[in-house]
CSV table of C-alpha atoms in Angstrom, one decimal:
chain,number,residue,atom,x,y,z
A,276,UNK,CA,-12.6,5.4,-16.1
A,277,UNK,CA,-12.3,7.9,-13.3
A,278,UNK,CA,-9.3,10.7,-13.6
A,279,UNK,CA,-6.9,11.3,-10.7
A,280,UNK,CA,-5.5,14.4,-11.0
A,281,UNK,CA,-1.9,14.7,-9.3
A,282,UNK,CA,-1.2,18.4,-8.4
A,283,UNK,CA,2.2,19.1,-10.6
A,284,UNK,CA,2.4,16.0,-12.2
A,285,UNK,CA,-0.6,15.9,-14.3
A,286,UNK,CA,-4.0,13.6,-14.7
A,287,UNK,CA,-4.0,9.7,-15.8
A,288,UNK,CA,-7.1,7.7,-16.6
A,289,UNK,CA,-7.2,5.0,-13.6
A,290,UNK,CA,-9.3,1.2,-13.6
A,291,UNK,CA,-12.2,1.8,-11.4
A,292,UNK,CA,-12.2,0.8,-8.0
A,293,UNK,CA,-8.2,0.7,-8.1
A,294,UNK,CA,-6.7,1.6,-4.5
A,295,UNK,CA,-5.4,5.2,-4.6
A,296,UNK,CA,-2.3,4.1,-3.5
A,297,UNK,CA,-1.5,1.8,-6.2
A,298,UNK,CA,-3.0,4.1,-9.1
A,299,UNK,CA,-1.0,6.6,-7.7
A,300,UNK,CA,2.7,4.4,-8.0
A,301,UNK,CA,1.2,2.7,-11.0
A,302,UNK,CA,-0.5,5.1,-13.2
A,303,UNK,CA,0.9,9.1,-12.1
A,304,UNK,CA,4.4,7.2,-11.2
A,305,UNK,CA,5.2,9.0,-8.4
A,306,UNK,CA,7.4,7.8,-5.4
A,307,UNK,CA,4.2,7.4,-2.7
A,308,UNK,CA,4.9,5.7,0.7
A,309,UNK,CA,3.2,3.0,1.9
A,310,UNK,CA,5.3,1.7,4.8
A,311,UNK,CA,2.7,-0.7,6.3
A,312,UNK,CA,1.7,-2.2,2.9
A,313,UNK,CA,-2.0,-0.9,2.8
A,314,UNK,CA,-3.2,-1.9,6.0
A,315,UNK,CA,-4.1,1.4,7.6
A,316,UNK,CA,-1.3,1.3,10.5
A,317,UNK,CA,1.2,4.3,9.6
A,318,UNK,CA,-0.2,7.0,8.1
A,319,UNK,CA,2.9,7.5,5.5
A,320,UNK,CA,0.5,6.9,2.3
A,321,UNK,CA,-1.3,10.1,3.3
A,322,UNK,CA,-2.6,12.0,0.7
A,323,UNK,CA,-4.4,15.5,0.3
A,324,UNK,CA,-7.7,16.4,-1.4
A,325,UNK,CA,-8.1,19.0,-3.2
A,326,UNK,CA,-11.4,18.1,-4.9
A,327,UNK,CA,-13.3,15.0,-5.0
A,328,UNK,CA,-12.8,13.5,-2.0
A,329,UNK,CA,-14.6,10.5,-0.8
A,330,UNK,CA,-17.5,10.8,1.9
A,331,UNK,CA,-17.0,7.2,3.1
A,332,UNK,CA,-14.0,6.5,5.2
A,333,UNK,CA,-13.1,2.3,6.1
A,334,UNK,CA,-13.3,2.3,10.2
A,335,UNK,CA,-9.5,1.5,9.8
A,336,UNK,CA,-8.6,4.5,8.2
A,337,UNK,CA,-10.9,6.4,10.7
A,338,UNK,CA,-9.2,4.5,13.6
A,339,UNK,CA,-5.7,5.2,12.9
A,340,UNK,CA,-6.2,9.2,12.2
A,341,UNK,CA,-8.0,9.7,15.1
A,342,UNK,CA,-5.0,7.9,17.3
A,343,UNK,CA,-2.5,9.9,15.4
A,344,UNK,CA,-4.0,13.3,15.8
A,345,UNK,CA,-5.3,13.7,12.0
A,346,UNK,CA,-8.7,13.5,12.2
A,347,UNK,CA,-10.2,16.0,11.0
A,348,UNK,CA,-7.9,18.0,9.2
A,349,UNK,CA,-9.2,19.5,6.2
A,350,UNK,CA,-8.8,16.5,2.7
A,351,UNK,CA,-6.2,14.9,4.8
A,352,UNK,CA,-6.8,10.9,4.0
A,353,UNK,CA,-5.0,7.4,3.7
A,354,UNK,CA,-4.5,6.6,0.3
A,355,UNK,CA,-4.0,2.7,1.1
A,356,UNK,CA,-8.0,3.0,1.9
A,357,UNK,CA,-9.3,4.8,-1.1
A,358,UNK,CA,-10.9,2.9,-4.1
A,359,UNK,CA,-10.8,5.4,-7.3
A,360,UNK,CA,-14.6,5.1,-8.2
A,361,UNK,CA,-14.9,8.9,-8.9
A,362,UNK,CA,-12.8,11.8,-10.4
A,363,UNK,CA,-10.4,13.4,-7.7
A,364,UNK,CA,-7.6,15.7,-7.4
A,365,UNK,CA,-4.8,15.5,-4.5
A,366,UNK,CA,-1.6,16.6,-3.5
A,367,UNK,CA,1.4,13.6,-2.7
A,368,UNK,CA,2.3,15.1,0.8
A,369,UNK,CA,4.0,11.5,1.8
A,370,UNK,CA,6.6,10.5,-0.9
A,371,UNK,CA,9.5,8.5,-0.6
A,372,UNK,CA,12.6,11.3,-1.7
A,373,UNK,CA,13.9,12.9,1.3
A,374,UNK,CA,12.1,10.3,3.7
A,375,UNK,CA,15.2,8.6,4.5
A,376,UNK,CA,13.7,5.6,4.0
A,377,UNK,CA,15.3,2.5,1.8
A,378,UNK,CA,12.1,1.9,-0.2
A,379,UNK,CA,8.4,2.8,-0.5
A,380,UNK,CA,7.3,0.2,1.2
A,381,UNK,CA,5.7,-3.4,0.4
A,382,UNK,CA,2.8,-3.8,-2.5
């Protein structure tokens, strides 16, 4: 089983291939937006590398940076796009508290 390592909230053994996203909610528990429901059109599941991150990026997730401005900025990825096949450490930079928004956002 890969390890995701949360910056202050610890590291939790995830299922293989398991969308960041979801392993993130499921298995650290932490408040992570995803607005859009996974389909690479908001950018508010973004996520920070610290280590292990992925070479491969879907064309989605490369699409929707590069129209936002945030391609290219140094670990900065969409967590709805990531499969957990490997160990990896980030940093929750898009979390619900103090968004303003009613709820994370649809499964």
């Amino acid at each position: 089983m890969p390890k995701l390592t949360l910056e202050a909230v610890g590291t939790f053994d995830v299922p293989q291939d398991k969308r960041l996203v979801n392993a993130l909610e499921d298995d650290a528990k932490i408040d992570q937006l995803h607005a859009c429901g996974g389909f690479a059109r908001c950018t508010t599941c973004r996520v920070q590398f610290v280590s292990g991150e992925p070479t491969k990026m879907t064309e989605a997730e490369k699409q929707v940076l590069t129209a936002r401005g945030l391609i290219g900025q140094p670990g900065l990825r969409l967590s709805c796009q990531i499969l957990c096949g490997h160990d990896m450490t980030v940093r929750a930079i898009s979390r619900l508290a103090g968004s303003g928004r009613a709820d994370a956002g649809k499964r």
